PDB file of C-alpha atoms in Angstrom:
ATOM      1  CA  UNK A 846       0.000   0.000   0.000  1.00 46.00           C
ATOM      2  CA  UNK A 847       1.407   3.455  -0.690  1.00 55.00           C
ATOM      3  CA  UNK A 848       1.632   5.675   2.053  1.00 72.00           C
ATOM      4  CA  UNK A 849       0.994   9.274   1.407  1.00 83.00           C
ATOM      5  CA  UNK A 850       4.085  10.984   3.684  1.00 87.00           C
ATOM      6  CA  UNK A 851       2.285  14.411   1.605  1.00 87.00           C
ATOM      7  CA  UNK A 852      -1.096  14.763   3.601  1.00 89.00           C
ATOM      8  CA  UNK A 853       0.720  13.076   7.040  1.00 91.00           C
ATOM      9  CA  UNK A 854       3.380  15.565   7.054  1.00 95.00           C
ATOM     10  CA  UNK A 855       1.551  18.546   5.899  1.00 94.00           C
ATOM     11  CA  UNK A 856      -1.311  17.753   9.043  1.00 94.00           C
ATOM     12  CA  UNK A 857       2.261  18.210  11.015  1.00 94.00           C
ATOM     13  CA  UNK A 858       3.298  21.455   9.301  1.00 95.00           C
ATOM     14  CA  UNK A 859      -0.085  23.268  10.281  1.00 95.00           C
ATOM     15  CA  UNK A 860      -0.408  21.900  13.711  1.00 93.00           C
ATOM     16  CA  UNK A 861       3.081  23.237  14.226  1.00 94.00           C
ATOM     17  CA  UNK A 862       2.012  26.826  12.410  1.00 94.00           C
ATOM     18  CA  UNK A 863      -0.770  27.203  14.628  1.00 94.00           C
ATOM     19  CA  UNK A 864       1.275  25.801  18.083  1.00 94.00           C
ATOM     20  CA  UNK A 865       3.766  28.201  17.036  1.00 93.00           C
ATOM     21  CA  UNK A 866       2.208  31.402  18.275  1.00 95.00           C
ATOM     22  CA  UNK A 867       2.644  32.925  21.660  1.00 95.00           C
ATOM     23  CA  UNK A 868      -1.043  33.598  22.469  1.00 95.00           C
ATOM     24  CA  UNK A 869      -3.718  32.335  25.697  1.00 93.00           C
ATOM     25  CA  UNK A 870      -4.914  29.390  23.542  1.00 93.00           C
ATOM     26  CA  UNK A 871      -1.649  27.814  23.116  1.00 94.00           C
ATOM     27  CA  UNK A 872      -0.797  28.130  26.597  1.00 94.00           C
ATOM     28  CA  UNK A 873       3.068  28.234  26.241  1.00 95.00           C
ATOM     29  CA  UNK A 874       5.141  28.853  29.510  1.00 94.00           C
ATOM     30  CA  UNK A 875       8.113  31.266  29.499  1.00 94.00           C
ATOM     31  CA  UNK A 876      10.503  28.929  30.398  1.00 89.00           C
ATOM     32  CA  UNK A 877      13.811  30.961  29.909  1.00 88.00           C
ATOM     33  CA  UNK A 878      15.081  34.034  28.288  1.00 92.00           C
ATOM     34  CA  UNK A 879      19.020  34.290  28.100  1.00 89.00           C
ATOM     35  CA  UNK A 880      21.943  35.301  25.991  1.00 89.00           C
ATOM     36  CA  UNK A 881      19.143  35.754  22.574  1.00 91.00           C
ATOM     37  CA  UNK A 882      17.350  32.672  23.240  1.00 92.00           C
ATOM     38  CA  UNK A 883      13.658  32.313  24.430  1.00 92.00           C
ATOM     39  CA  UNK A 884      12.517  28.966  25.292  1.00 91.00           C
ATOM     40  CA  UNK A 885       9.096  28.233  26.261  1.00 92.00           C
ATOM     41  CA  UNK A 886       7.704  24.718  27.366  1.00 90.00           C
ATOM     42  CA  UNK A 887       4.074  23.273  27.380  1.00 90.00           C
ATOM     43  CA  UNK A 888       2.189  19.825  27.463  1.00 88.00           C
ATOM     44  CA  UNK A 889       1.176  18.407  23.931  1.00 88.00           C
ATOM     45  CA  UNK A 890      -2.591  18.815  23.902  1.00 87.00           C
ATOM     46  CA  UNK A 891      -3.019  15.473  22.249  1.00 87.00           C
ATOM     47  CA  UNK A 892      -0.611  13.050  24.034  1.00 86.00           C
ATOM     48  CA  UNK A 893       0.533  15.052  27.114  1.00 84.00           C
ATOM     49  CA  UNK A 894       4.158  14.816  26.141  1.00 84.00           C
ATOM     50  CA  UNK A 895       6.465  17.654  26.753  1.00 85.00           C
ATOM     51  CA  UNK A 896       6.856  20.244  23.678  1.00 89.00           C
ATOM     52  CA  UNK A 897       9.495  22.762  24.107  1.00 91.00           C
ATOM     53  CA  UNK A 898       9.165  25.896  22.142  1.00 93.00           C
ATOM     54  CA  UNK A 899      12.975  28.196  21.064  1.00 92.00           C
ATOM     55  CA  UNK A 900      13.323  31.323  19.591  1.00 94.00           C
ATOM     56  CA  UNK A 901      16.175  33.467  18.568  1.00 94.00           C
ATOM     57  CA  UNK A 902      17.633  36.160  15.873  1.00 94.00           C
ATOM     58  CA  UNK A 903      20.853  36.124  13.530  1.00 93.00           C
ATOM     59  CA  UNK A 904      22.442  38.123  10.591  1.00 93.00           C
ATOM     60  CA  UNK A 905      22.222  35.722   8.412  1.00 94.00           C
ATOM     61  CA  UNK A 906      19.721  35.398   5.223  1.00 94.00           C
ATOM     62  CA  UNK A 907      16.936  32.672   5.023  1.00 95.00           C
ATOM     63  CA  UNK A 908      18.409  30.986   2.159  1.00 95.00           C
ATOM     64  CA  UNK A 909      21.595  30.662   4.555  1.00 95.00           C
ATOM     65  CA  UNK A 910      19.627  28.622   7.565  1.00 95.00           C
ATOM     66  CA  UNK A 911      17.479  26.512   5.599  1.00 95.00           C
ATOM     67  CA  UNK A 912      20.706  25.419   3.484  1.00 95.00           C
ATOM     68  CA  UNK A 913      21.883  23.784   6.569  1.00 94.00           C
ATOM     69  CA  UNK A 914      18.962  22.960   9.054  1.00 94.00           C
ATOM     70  CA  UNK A 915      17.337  21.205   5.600  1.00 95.00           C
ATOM     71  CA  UNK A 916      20.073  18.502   5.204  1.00 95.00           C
ATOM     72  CA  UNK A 917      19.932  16.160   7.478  1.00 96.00           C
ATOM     73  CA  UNK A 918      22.918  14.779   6.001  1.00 95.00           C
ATOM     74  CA  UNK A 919      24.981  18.165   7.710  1.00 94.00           C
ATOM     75  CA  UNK A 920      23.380  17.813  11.346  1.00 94.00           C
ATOM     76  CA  UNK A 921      26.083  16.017  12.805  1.00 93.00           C
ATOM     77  CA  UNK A 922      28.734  19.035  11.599  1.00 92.00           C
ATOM     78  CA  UNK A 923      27.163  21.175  13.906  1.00 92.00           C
ATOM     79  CA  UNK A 924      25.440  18.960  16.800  1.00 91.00           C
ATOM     80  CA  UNK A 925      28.037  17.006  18.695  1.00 89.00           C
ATOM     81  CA  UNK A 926      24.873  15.002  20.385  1.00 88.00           C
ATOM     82  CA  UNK A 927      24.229  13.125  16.916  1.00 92.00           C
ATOM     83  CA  UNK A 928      25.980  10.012  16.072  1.00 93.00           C
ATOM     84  CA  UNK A 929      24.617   9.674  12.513  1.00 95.00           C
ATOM     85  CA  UNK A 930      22.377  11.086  10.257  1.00 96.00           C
ATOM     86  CA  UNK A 931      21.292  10.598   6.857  1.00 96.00           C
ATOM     87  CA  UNK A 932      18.509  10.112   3.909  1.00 96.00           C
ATOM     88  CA  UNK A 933      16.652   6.875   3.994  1.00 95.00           C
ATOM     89  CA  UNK A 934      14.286   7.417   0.656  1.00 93.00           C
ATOM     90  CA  UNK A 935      14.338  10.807  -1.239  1.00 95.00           C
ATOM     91  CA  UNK A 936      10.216  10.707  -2.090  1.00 93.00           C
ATOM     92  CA  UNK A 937      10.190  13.864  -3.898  1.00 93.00           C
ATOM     93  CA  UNK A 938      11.951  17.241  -4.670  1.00 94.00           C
ATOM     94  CA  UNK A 939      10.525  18.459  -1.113  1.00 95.00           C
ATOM     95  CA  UNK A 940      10.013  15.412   0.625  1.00 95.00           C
ATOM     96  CA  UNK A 941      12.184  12.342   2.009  1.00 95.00           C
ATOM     97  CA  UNK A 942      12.507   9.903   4.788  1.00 96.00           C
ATOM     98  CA  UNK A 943      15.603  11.097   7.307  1.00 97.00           C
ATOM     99  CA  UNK A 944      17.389   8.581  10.349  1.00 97.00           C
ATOM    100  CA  UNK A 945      18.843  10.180  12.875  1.00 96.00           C
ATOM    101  CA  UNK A 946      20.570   8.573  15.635  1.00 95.00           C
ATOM    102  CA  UNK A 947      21.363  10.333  19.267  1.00 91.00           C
ATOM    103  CA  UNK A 948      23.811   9.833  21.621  1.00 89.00           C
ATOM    104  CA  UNK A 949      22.687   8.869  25.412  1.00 83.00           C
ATOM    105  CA  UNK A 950      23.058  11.521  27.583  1.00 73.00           C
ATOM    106  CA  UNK A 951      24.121   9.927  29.953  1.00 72.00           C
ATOM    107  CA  UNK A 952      26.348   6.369  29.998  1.00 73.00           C
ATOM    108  CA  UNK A 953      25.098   3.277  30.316  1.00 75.00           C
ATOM    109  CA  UNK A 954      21.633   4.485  28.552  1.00 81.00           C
ATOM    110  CA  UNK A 955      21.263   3.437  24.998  1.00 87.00           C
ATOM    111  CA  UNK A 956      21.265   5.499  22.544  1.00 89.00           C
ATOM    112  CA  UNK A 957      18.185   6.406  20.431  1.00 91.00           C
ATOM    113  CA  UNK A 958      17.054   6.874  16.807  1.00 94.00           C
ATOM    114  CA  UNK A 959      14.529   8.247  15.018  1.00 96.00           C
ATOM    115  CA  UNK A 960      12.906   7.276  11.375  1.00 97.00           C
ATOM    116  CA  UNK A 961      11.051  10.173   9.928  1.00 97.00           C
ATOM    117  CA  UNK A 962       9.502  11.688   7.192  1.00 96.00           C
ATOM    118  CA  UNK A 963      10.892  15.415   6.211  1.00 97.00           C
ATOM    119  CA  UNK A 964       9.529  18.191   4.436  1.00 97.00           C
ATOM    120  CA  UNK A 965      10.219  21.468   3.070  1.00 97.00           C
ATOM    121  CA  UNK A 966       8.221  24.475   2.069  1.00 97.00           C
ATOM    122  CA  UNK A 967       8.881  28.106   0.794  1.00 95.00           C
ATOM    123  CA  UNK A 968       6.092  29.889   0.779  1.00 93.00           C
ATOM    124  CA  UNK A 969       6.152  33.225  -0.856  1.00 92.00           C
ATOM    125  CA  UNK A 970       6.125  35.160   2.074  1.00 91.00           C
ATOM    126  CA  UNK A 971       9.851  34.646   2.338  1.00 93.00           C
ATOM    127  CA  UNK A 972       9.254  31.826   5.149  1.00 96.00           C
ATOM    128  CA  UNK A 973      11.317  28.720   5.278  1.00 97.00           C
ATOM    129  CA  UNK A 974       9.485  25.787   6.793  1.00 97.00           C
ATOM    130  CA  UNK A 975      11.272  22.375   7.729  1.00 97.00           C
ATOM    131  CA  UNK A 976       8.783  20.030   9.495  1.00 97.00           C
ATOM    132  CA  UNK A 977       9.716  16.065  10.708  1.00 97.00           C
ATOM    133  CA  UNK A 978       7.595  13.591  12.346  1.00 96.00           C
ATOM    134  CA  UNK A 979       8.402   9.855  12.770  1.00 95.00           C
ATOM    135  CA  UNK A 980       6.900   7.104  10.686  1.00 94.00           C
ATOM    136  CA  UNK A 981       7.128   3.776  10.630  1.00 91.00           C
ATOM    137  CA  UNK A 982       9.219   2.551   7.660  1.00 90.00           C
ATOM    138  CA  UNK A 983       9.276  -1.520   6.341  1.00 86.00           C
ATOM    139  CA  UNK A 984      12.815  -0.859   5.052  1.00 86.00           C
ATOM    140  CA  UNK A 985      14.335   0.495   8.379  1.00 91.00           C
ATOM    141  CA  UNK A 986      13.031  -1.651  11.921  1.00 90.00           C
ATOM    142  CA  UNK A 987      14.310  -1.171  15.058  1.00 90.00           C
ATOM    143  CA  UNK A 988      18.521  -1.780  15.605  1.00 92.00           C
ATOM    144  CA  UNK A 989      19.182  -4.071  18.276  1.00 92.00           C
ATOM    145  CA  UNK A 990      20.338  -2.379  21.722  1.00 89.00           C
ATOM    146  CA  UNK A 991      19.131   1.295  20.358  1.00 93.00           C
ATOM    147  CA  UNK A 992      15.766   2.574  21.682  1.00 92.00           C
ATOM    148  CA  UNK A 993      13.453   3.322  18.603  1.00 94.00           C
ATOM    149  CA  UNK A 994      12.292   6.922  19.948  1.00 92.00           C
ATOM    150  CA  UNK A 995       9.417   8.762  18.723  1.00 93.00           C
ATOM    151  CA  UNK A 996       9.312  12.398  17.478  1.00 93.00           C
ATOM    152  CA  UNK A 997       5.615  13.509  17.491  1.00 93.00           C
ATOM    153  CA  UNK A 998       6.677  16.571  15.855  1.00 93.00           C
ATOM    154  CA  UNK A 999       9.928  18.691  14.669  1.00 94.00           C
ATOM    155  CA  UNK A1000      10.210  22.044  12.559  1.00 94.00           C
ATOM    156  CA  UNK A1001      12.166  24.993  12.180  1.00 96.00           C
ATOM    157  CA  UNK A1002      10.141  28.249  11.120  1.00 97.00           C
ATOM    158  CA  UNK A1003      12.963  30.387   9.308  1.00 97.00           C
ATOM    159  CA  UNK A1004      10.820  34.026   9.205  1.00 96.00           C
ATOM    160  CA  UNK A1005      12.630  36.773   7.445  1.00 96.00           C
ATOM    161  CA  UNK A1006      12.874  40.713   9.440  1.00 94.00           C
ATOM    162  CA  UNK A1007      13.046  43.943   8.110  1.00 88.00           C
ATOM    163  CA  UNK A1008      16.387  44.914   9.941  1.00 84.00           C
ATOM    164  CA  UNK A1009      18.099  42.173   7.984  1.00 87.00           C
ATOM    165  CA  UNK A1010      18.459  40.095  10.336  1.00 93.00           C
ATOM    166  CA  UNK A1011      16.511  36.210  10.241  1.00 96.00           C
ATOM    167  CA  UNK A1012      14.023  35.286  13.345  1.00 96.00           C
ATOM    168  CA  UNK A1013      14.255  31.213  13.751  1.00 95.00           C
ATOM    169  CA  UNK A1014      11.830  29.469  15.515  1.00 96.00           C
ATOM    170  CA  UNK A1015      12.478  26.037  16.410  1.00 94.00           C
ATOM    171  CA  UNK A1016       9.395  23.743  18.035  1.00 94.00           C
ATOM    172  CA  UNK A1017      10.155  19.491  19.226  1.00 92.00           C
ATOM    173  CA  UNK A1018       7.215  17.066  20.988  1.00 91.00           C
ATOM    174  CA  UNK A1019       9.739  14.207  21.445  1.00 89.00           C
ATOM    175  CA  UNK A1020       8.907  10.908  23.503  1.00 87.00           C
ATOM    176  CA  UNK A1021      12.823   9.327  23.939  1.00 86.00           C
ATOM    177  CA  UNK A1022      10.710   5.473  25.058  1.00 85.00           C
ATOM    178  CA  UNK A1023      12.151   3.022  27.238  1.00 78.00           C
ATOM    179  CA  UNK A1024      12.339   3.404  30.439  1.00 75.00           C
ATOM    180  CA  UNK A1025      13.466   6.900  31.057  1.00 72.00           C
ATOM    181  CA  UNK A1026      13.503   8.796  34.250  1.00 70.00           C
ATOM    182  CA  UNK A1027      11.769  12.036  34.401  1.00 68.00           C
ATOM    183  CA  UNK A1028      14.909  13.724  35.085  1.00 67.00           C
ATOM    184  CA  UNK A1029      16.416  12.026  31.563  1.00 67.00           C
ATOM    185  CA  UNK A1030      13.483  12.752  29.785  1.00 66.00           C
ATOM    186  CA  UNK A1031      14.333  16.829  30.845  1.00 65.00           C
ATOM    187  CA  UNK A1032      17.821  16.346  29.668  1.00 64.00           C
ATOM    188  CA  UNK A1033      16.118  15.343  26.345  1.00 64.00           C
ATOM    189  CA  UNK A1034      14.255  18.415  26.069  1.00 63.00           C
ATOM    190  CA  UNK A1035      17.023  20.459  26.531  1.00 66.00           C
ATOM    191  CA  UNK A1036      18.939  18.862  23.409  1.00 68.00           C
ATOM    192  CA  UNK A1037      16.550  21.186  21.215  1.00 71.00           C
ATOM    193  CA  UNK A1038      17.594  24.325  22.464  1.00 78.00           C
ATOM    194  CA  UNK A1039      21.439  22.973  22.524  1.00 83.00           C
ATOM    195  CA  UNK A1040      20.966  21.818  18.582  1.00 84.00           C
ATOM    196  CA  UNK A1041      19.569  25.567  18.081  1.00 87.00           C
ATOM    197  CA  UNK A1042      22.416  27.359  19.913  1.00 88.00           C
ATOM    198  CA  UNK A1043      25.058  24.634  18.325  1.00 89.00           C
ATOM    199  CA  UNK A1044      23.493  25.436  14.442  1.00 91.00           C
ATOM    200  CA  UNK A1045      23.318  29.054  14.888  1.00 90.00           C
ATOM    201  CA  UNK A1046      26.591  29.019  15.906  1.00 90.00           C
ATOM    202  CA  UNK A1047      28.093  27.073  13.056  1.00 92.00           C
ATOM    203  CA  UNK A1048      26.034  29.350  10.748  1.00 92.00           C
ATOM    204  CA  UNK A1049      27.726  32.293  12.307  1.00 89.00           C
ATOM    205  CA  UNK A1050      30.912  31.019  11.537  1.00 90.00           C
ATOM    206  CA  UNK A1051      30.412  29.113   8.468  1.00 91.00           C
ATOM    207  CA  UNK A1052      28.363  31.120   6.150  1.00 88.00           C
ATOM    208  CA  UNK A1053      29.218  34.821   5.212  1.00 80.00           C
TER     209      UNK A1053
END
């Protein structure tokens, strides 16, 4: 049966384009604001899982960040925290099926992976859109001795300013499985905000 990644990964996109906003219905919690990065935190409304929310500014053009947060096959040149990445099945020009695999964060925990589907968009208001979400794929089961994890939903919102400068928004519901303690499961969280920090930085320095 053919699966159609298009409608199951666009559903993702909008949820995550309407989550995105900082309003009452969306109930986000100011979590921290330091050194250019907001990050907010808030329950998924459909599973209960933690979503965490960052949010930061650089001098850098559109075309610039989505070159790099859009290839999974350059995530582990800038985030020390991934072991592997790379493209399972390219599906079409905008779409494609992505593994990632992260270290433990701490030893003696496994580490964990992630199949997903990835897409794209440019829309022509100058925003960037990258949006994941994990599938289940025949070609790619579970590794033996590495957790399978779950990524209800992943994006990056690449919004062009005025002042020339590019505001990134970056938005993960991830569920690591096993048998994590809560504690763990925060550490998790926290790798989103590290991966932004890490890629901005490696923009900064990388791409004039």
């Amino acid at each position: 049966m053919q699966v159609n990644y298009e409608a199951f990964i666009d559903e993702a996109k909008n949820k995550m384009m309407k989550w995105q906003e900082i309003n009452e219905q969306n109930m986000w919690e100011l979590y921290q604001n330091k050194e250019g990065y907001i990050v907010y935190t808030k329950k998924n409304p459909e599973n209960g899982i933690n979503m965490n929310r960052s949010q930061t500014e650089i001098a850098r053009t559109p075309d610039q960040i989505f070159d790099l947060v859009s290839d999974v096959n350059k995530r582990p040149l800038y985030d020390e925290k991934v072991e592997t990445a790379h493209v399972i099945e390219q599906i079409d020009a905008n779409t494609r099926i992505i593994y990632v695999r992260i270290k433990p964060p701490i030893p003696f925990m496994s580490s964990r992976d992630l199949v997903m589907v990835q897409k794209v968009y440019k829309q022509n208001d100058g925003i960037y859109i990258v949006c994941s979400k994990s599938i289940i794929h025949q070609k790619t089961p579970p590794i033996n001795k590495i957790e399978r994890a779950e990524m209800h939903l992943s994006g990056w919102i690449i919004i062009p300013q005025p002042n020339q400068m590019t505001k990134i928004v970056a938005i993960q519901c991830f569920d690591p499985r096993g048998d994590v303690p809560t504690s763990i499961t925060n550490q998790y969280a926290k790798l989103q905000t590290d991966m932004m920090k890490a890629a901005i930085k490696y923009i900064a320095l990388n791409y004039k």
